[in-house]
PDB file of C-alpha atoms in Angstrom:
ATOM      1  CA  UNK A   1     246.189 109.200 137.896  1.00 46.00           C
ATOM      2  CA  UNK A   2     247.334 113.292 136.795  1.00 56.00           C
ATOM      3  CA  UNK A   3     246.713 113.805 132.389  1.00 60.00           C
ATOM      4  CA  UNK A   4     249.362 115.070 130.899  1.00 62.00           C
ATOM      5  CA  UNK A   5     249.587 118.091 129.579  1.00 63.00           C
ATOM      6  CA  UNK A   6     248.482 119.768 126.591  1.00 59.00           C
ATOM      7  CA  UNK A   7     249.843 119.680 123.262  1.00 62.00           C
ATOM      8  CA  UNK A   8     250.481 122.221 122.781  1.00 60.00           C
ATOM      9  CA  UNK A   9     250.857 123.856 126.344  1.00 59.00           C
ATOM     10  CA  UNK A  10     249.034 126.561 127.416  1.00 57.00           C
ATOM     11  CA  UNK A  11     245.042 124.756 126.739  1.00 58.00           C
ATOM     12  CA  UNK A  12     243.229 121.495 126.015  1.00 56.00           C
ATOM     13  CA  UNK A  13     242.116 121.170 122.451  1.00 62.00           C
ATOM     14  CA  UNK A  14     239.497 118.393 121.930  1.00 62.00           C
ATOM     15  CA  UNK A  15     242.216 115.977 119.559  1.00 66.00           C
ATOM     16  CA  UNK A  16     244.545 116.171 123.958  1.00 61.00           C
ATOM     17  CA  UNK A  17     245.583 112.529 124.755  1.00 68.00           C
ATOM     18  CA  UNK A  18     244.614 113.929 127.900  1.00 69.00           C
ATOM     19  CA  UNK A  19     240.142 114.607 126.202  1.00 75.00           C
ATOM     20  CA  UNK A  20     240.007 110.500 125.423  1.00 82.00           C
ATOM     21  CA  UNK A  21     238.210 109.736 128.423  1.00 86.00           C
ATOM     22  CA  UNK A  22     235.659 112.161 127.308  1.00 89.00           C
ATOM     23  CA  UNK A  23     235.451 111.781 123.945  1.00 92.00           C
ATOM     24  CA  UNK A  24     232.812 108.340 124.074  1.00 94.00           C
ATOM     25  CA  UNK A  25     230.118 110.171 125.805  1.00 96.00           C
ATOM     26  CA  UNK A  26     230.498 113.150 123.780  1.00 95.00           C
ATOM     27  CA  UNK A  27     230.675 110.974 120.747  1.00 95.00           C
ATOM     28  CA  UNK A  28     226.673 109.356 121.987  1.00 96.00           C
ATOM     29  CA  UNK A  29     225.717 112.735 122.425  1.00 97.00           C
ATOM     30  CA  UNK A  30     226.717 113.720 118.925  1.00 95.00           C
ATOM     31  CA  UNK A  31     225.077 110.864 117.353  1.00 95.00           C
ATOM     32  CA  UNK A  32     221.650 111.280 119.734  1.00 96.00           C
ATOM     33  CA  UNK A  33     218.457 112.157 116.679  1.00 95.00           C
ATOM     34  CA  UNK A  34     216.620 113.028 120.002  1.00 96.00           C
ATOM     35  CA  UNK A  35     218.256 115.629 121.703  1.00 96.00           C
ATOM     36  CA  UNK A  36     219.811 116.887 117.860  1.00 96.00           C
ATOM     37  CA  UNK A  37     216.706 116.756 116.227  1.00 95.00           C
ATOM     38  CA  UNK A  38     216.926 119.270 113.062  1.00 95.00           C
ATOM     39  CA  UNK A  39     213.288 120.293 114.498  1.00 95.00           C
ATOM     40  CA  UNK A  40     213.851 121.750 117.186  1.00 95.00           C
ATOM     41  CA  UNK A  41     214.973 125.758 117.763  1.00 94.00           C
ATOM     42  CA  UNK A  42     219.575 126.739 119.023  1.00 94.00           C
ATOM     43  CA  UNK A  43     217.802 127.521 122.070  1.00 93.00           C
ATOM     44  CA  UNK A  44     216.424 124.480 122.484  1.00 95.00           C
ATOM     45  CA  UNK A  45     218.842 122.168 120.774  1.00 95.00           C
ATOM     46  CA  UNK A  46     221.835 124.155 123.160  1.00 95.00           C
ATOM     47  CA  UNK A  47     219.217 123.401 126.853  1.00 95.00           C
ATOM     48  CA  UNK A  48     218.591 119.600 126.005  1.00 96.00           C
ATOM     49  CA  UNK A  49     223.095 119.807 124.754  1.00 96.00           C
ATOM     50  CA  UNK A  50     224.232 121.126 128.323  1.00 96.00           C
ATOM     51  CA  UNK A  51     222.171 118.414 130.944  1.00 97.00           C
ATOM     52  CA  UNK A  52     224.936 116.123 130.160  1.00 98.00           C
ATOM     53  CA  UNK A  53     227.684 116.725 132.745  1.00 97.00           C
ATOM     54  CA  UNK A  54     228.752 116.421 135.241  1.00 97.00           C
ATOM     55  CA  UNK A  55     227.093 118.526 138.707  1.00 97.00           C
ATOM     56  CA  UNK A  56     228.709 119.178 142.157  1.00 97.00           C
ATOM     57  CA  UNK A  57     225.475 117.872 144.526  1.00 96.00           C
ATOM     58  CA  UNK A  58     224.950 119.293 148.306  1.00 95.00           C
ATOM     59  CA  UNK A  59     222.566 117.815 149.669  1.00 89.00           C
ATOM     60  CA  UNK A  60     220.333 119.334 152.425  1.00 85.00           C
ATOM     61  CA  UNK A  61     220.751 117.461 155.212  1.00 82.00           C
ATOM     62  CA  UNK A  62     223.746 117.557 154.630  1.00 80.00           C
ATOM     63  CA  UNK A  63     224.080 121.402 153.689  1.00 81.00           C
ATOM     64  CA  UNK A  64     227.517 121.841 155.863  1.00 84.00           C
ATOM     65  CA  UNK A  65     229.328 119.253 153.735  1.00 85.00           C
ATOM     66  CA  UNK A  66     228.401 121.733 151.096  1.00 86.00           C
ATOM     67  CA  UNK A  67     229.219 120.201 147.347  1.00 90.00           C
ATOM     68  CA  UNK A  68     231.013 118.031 147.752  1.00 92.00           C
ATOM     69  CA  UNK A  69     229.107 115.052 146.045  1.00 96.00           C
ATOM     70  CA  UNK A  70     229.104 114.263 142.716  1.00 97.00           C
ATOM     71  CA  UNK A  71     225.610 113.166 139.778  1.00 98.00           C
ATOM     72  CA  UNK A  72     226.876 113.283 136.184  1.00 98.00           C
ATOM     73  CA  UNK A  73     224.354 112.524 133.754  1.00 98.00           C
ATOM     74  CA  UNK A  74     224.605 111.435 129.796  1.00 98.00           C
ATOM     75  CA  UNK A  75     221.608 111.202 126.750  1.00 98.00           C
ATOM     76  CA  UNK A  76     220.467 108.141 125.561  1.00 98.00           C
ATOM     77  CA  UNK A  77     217.771 109.794 122.734  1.00 96.00           C
ATOM     78  CA  UNK A  78     215.227 110.146 124.319  1.00 96.00           C
ATOM     79  CA  UNK A  79     216.935 108.699 127.830  1.00 97.00           C
ATOM     80  CA  UNK A  80     218.708 110.489 130.427  1.00 98.00           C
ATOM     81  CA  UNK A  81     221.090 107.585 132.597  1.00 99.00           C
ATOM     82  CA  UNK A  82     222.877 109.453 135.647  1.00 98.00           C
ATOM     83  CA  UNK A  83     225.498 107.675 138.585  1.00 98.00           C
ATOM     84  CA  UNK A  84     225.616 109.083 142.146  1.00 98.00           C
ATOM     85  CA  UNK A  85     228.223 109.096 144.269  1.00 96.00           C
ATOM     86  CA  UNK A  86     226.296 110.467 147.973  1.00 93.00           C
ATOM     87  CA  UNK A  87     229.485 108.832 149.948  1.00 91.00           C
ATOM     88  CA  UNK A  88     227.677 106.491 152.235  1.00 89.00           C
ATOM     89  CA  UNK A  89     225.407 105.604 149.400  1.00 93.00           C
ATOM     90  CA  UNK A  90     226.227 105.351 145.811  1.00 96.00           C
ATOM     91  CA  UNK A  91     224.539 103.842 142.308  1.00 97.00           C
ATOM     92  CA  UNK A  92     222.987 104.393 139.174  1.00 98.00           C
ATOM     93  CA  UNK A  93     219.778 107.113 138.224  1.00 98.00           C
ATOM     94  CA  UNK A  94     217.366 107.100 134.820  1.00 98.00           C
ATOM     95  CA  UNK A  95     214.645 108.949 133.702  1.00 98.00           C
ATOM     96  CA  UNK A  96     212.863 106.769 131.369  1.00 95.00           C
ATOM     97  CA  UNK A  97     211.988 109.823 129.221  1.00 94.00           C
ATOM     98  CA  UNK A  98     214.277 113.387 129.417  1.00 94.00           C
ATOM     99  CA  UNK A  99     212.875 117.351 128.775  1.00 94.00           C
ATOM    100  CA  UNK A 100     212.015 117.853 125.135  1.00 92.00           C
ATOM    101  CA  UNK A 101     212.233 121.539 125.327  1.00 88.00           C
ATOM    102  CA  UNK A 102     214.125 123.935 127.124  1.00 84.00           C
ATOM    103  CA  UNK A 103     212.135 125.234 130.431  1.00 78.00           C
ATOM    104  CA  UNK A 104     208.887 127.179 129.901  1.00 69.00           C
ATOM    105  CA  UNK A 105     210.541 129.897 131.538  1.00 60.00           C
ATOM    106  CA  UNK A 106     214.211 130.086 130.361  1.00 55.00           C
ATOM    107  CA  UNK A 107     212.088 131.225 126.560  1.00 53.00           C
ATOM    108  CA  UNK A 108     209.576 133.316 128.448  1.00 51.00           C
ATOM    109  CA  UNK A 109     212.383 135.931 130.281  1.00 54.00           C
ATOM    110  CA  UNK A 110     214.749 135.307 127.158  1.00 49.00           C
ATOM    111  CA  UNK A 111     211.259 137.098 124.414  1.00 52.00           C
ATOM    112  CA  UNK A 112     209.784 139.019 127.489  1.00 54.00           C
ATOM    113  CA  UNK A 113     211.431 141.614 129.022  1.00 48.00           C
ATOM    114  CA  UNK A 114     208.966 142.377 131.867  1.00 46.00           C
ATOM    115  CA  UNK A 115     209.332 138.721 132.632  1.00 46.00           C
ATOM    116  CA  UNK A 116     210.909 139.949 135.619  1.00 49.00           C
ATOM    117  CA  UNK A 117     208.363 140.833 137.008  1.00 47.00           C
ATOM    118  CA  UNK A 118     205.915 137.276 136.372  1.00 51.00           C
ATOM    119  CA  UNK A 119     205.471 134.601 139.424  1.00 60.00           C
ATOM    120  CA  UNK A 120     208.132 132.072 138.676  1.00 64.00           C
ATOM    121  CA  UNK A 121     206.775 129.472 136.373  1.00 71.00           C
ATOM    122  CA  UNK A 122     206.253 126.037 138.285  1.00 82.00           C
ATOM    123  CA  UNK A 123     209.247 123.732 137.838  1.00 85.00           C
ATOM    124  CA  UNK A 124     209.707 120.506 136.052  1.00 91.00           C
ATOM    125  CA  UNK A 125     210.109 117.615 137.694  1.00 95.00           C
ATOM    126  CA  UNK A 126     210.875 114.173 136.411  1.00 97.00           C
ATOM    127  CA  UNK A 127     210.417 111.390 138.019  1.00 98.00           C
ATOM    128  CA  UNK A 128     212.964 108.579 137.634  1.00 98.00           C
ATOM    129  CA  UNK A 129     214.309 104.839 139.320  1.00 97.00           C
ATOM    130  CA  UNK A 130     217.648 104.531 140.916  1.00 97.00           C
ATOM    131  CA  UNK A 131     219.775 101.973 141.872  1.00 96.00           C
ATOM    132  CA  UNK A 132     222.665 101.890 145.101  1.00 96.00           C
ATOM    133  CA  UNK A 133     224.903  99.911 147.277  1.00 94.00           C
ATOM    134  CA  UNK A 134     225.561 102.208 150.948  1.00 91.00           C
ATOM    135  CA  UNK A 135     228.099 101.251 153.568  1.00 88.00           C
ATOM    136  CA  UNK A 136     226.195 101.330 156.134  1.00 86.00           C
ATOM    137  CA  UNK A 137     224.284  98.023 154.844  1.00 86.00           C
ATOM    138  CA  UNK A 138     227.325  95.792 153.120  1.00 84.00           C
ATOM    139  CA  UNK A 139     226.841  93.121 149.891  1.00 85.00           C
ATOM    140  CA  UNK A 140     223.422  94.904 149.711  1.00 88.00           C
ATOM    141  CA  UNK A 141     221.734  96.408 146.663  1.00 92.00           C
ATOM    142  CA  UNK A 142     219.274  97.914 147.093  1.00 92.00           C
ATOM    143  CA  UNK A 143     216.619  97.770 144.213  1.00 92.00           C
ATOM    144  CA  UNK A 144     212.743  98.047 144.745  1.00 91.00           C
ATOM    145  CA  UNK A 145     211.594  99.870 141.688  1.00 88.00           C
ATOM    146  CA  UNK A 146     208.240 100.725 144.100  1.00 92.00           C
ATOM    147  CA  UNK A 147     210.446 102.272 146.736  1.00 92.00           C
ATOM    148  CA  UNK A 148     214.389 103.492 145.092  1.00 95.00           C
ATOM    149  CA  UNK A 149     212.745 106.527 142.383  1.00 96.00           C
ATOM    150  CA  UNK A 150     212.215 110.367 142.775  1.00 97.00           C
ATOM    151  CA  UNK A 151     212.723 113.525 140.493  1.00 97.00           C
ATOM    152  CA  UNK A 152     214.817 115.309 139.179  1.00 98.00           C
ATOM    153  CA  UNK A 153     214.597 118.769 137.680  1.00 97.00           C
ATOM    154  CA  UNK A 154     216.542 119.813 135.020  1.00 96.00           C
ATOM    155  CA  UNK A 155     217.401 123.499 135.595  1.00 89.00           C
ATOM    156  CA  UNK A 156     219.285 126.258 133.202  1.00 79.00           C
ATOM    157  CA  UNK A 157     221.843 125.945 135.330  1.00 86.00           C
ATOM    158  CA  UNK A 158     221.516 123.139 137.678  1.00 92.00           C
ATOM    159  CA  UNK A 159     219.678 120.591 138.190  1.00 97.00           C
ATOM    160  CA  UNK A 160     217.563 119.826 141.864  1.00 96.00           C
ATOM    161  CA  UNK A 161     215.205 116.875 143.413  1.00 96.00           C
ATOM    162  CA  UNK A 162     215.370 114.214 145.687  1.00 95.00           C
ATOM    163  CA  UNK A 163     215.884 110.244 146.271  1.00 95.00           C
ATOM    164  CA  UNK A 164     213.095 108.781 148.132  1.00 94.00           C
ATOM    165  CA  UNK A 165     213.839 105.092 149.847  1.00 90.00           C
ATOM    166  CA  UNK A 166     217.746 106.024 151.124  1.00 88.00           C
ATOM    167  CA  UNK A 167     217.235 103.751 154.398  1.00 78.00           C
ATOM    168  CA  UNK A 168     219.534 103.386 157.653  1.00 63.00           C
ATOM    169  CA  UNK A 169     221.449 106.662 156.496  1.00 59.00           C
ATOM    170  CA  UNK A 170     219.874 108.346 159.168  1.00 60.00           C
ATOM    171  CA  UNK A 171     217.860 110.264 156.234  1.00 64.00           C
ATOM    172  CA  UNK A 172     215.003 112.439 157.276  1.00 63.00           C
ATOM    173  CA  UNK A 173     211.922 110.142 156.114  1.00 67.00           C
ATOM    174  CA  UNK A 174     213.731 108.438 154.552  1.00 73.00           C
ATOM    175  CA  UNK A 175     214.825 111.298 151.461  1.00 84.00           C
ATOM    176  CA  UNK A 176     217.600 112.698 150.268  1.00 89.00           C
ATOM    177  CA  UNK A 177     217.323 116.334 148.874  1.00 92.00           C
ATOM    178  CA  UNK A 178     219.533 117.557 146.414  1.00 95.00           C
ATOM    179  CA  UNK A 179     220.986 120.358 144.761  1.00 96.00           C
ATOM    180  CA  UNK A 180     223.891 120.423 142.290  1.00 97.00           C
ATOM    181  CA  UNK A 181     225.682 123.159 139.706  1.00 96.00           C
ATOM    182  CA  UNK A 182     227.211 121.762 136.636  1.00 96.00           C
ATOM    183  CA  UNK A 183     231.705 121.807 136.944  1.00 93.00           C
ATOM    184  CA  UNK A 184     232.760 124.807 135.709  1.00 89.00           C
ATOM    185  CA  UNK A 185     234.935 124.968 131.741  1.00 84.00           C
ATOM    186  CA  UNK A 186     233.071 122.332 129.037  1.00 86.00           C
ATOM    187  CA  UNK A 187     229.828 119.930 129.975  1.00 90.00           C
ATOM    188  CA  UNK A 188     231.700 116.524 129.451  1.00 93.00           C
ATOM    189  CA  UNK A 189     231.261 112.926 131.314  1.00 96.00           C
ATOM    190  CA  UNK A 190     234.402 111.572 131.388  1.00 95.00           C
ATOM    191  CA  UNK A 191     232.807 107.930 130.560  1.00 96.00           C
ATOM    192  CA  UNK A 192     231.080 106.084 128.507  1.00 97.00           C
ATOM    193  CA  UNK A 193     227.162 105.906 128.092  1.00 98.00           C
ATOM    194  CA  UNK A 194     228.014 102.563 128.394  1.00 98.00           C
ATOM    195  CA  UNK A 195     229.475 101.807 131.540  1.00 98.00           C
ATOM    196  CA  UNK A 196     226.144 103.516 132.834  1.00 98.00           C
ATOM    197  CA  UNK A 197     224.045 100.983 131.393  1.00 98.00           C
ATOM    198  CA  UNK A 198     226.258  98.007 132.145  1.00 97.00           C
ATOM    199  CA  UNK A 199     226.129  99.185 136.219  1.00 97.00           C
ATOM    200  CA  UNK A 200     222.627  99.850 135.953  1.00 97.00           C
ATOM    201  CA  UNK A 201     222.306  95.419 134.930  1.00 97.00           C
ATOM    202  CA  UNK A 202     224.472  94.723 137.346  1.00 95.00           C
ATOM    203  CA  UNK A 203     222.206  96.250 140.531  1.00 95.00           C
ATOM    204  CA  UNK A 204     220.018  94.592 138.404  1.00 89.00           C
ATOM    205  CA  UNK A 205     217.758  91.770 139.293  1.00 80.00           C
ATOM    206  CA  UNK A 206     214.242  91.170 138.460  1.00 75.00           C
ATOM    207  CA  UNK A 207     214.260  92.323 135.193  1.00 81.00           C
ATOM    208  CA  UNK A 208     216.017  92.093 131.426  1.00 88.00           C
ATOM    209  CA  UNK A 209     219.251  94.298 130.837  1.00 93.00           C
ATOM    210  CA  UNK A 210     219.207  97.468 129.524  1.00 95.00           C
ATOM    211  CA  UNK A 211     220.607  98.332 126.005  1.00 96.00           C
ATOM    212  CA  UNK A 212     221.707 101.033 124.219  1.00 96.00           C
ATOM    213  CA  UNK A 213     218.066 102.777 123.484  1.00 94.00           C
ATOM    214  CA  UNK A 214     218.889 102.760 119.482  1.00 83.00           C
ATOM    215  CA  UNK A 215     215.570 105.460 118.667  1.00 73.00           C
ATOM    216  CA  UNK A 216     213.156 107.678 120.434  1.00 50.00           C
ATOM    217  CA  UNK A 217     210.139 105.837 121.321  1.00 49.00           C
ATOM    218  CA  UNK A 218     207.429 107.449 120.780  1.00 43.00           C
ATOM    219  CA  UNK A 219     208.989 111.206 120.033  1.00 43.00           C
ATOM    220  CA  UNK A 220     206.649 114.628 121.162  1.00 45.00           C
ATOM    221  CA  UNK A 221     203.789 112.192 122.500  1.00 43.00           C
ATOM    222  CA  UNK A 222     204.785 111.451 126.424  1.00 40.00           C
ATOM    223  CA  UNK A 223     202.961 114.068 128.070  1.00 39.00           C
ATOM    224  CA  UNK A 224     205.361 115.243 131.682  1.00 43.00           C
ATOM    225  CA  UNK A 225     203.009 116.784 134.415  1.00 40.00           C
ATOM    226  CA  UNK A 226     204.586 119.165 136.014  1.00 39.00           C
ATOM    227  CA  UNK A 227     204.884 119.076 139.762  1.00 40.00           C
ATOM    228  CA  UNK A 228     206.023 121.764 142.233  1.00 40.00           C
ATOM    229  CA  UNK A 229     208.276 120.421 144.952  1.00 40.00           C
ATOM    230  CA  UNK A 230     207.143 122.292 148.206  1.00 35.00           C
TER     231      UNK A 230
END
């Protein structure tokens, strides 16, 4: 379905009907007390806000297909939800505690005129769990937190990481490495935070349903290890 034309005939504004599908995710981001913490620096807030968005993704084992796959990410207080479409695999991922501030190398490069001569800081990867389906295994829900997991790096202008436990798709080591870059333009997500959680719950058959997280949990008390992905 095509979008209605801009109201002013040239550019879309936030009040245009075409923007309605982005409004819910934008509103929950604006109300998020974790990413909008007044104790954060302006740079930290800009970085955290920039994580929420829609990314075009390339899979390492299908590099010839280019950036033809997709991941959407949305904040839920200090938690990050994602939905992914990797062709045969589709599903939802959850990072239980996302970044608290901009990456160390970002602030270092901004403050140090000679930063380019320094050794780059190792990337910081965050653990996630995922649930999904595979077209090659119809009527099967793939959901085992001991297996369906992975790591993701939230870089300055891209995301990268890997999914474990993607069986039956001819993946080397059943591991899917990916690299993503935001779609051109403002960082937008055309669906609500609640819809991400609903998709997750639809794929759950062991534990309790998840709900929207109402307040940051132990902000500043959760340590994140730095893991160099080789």
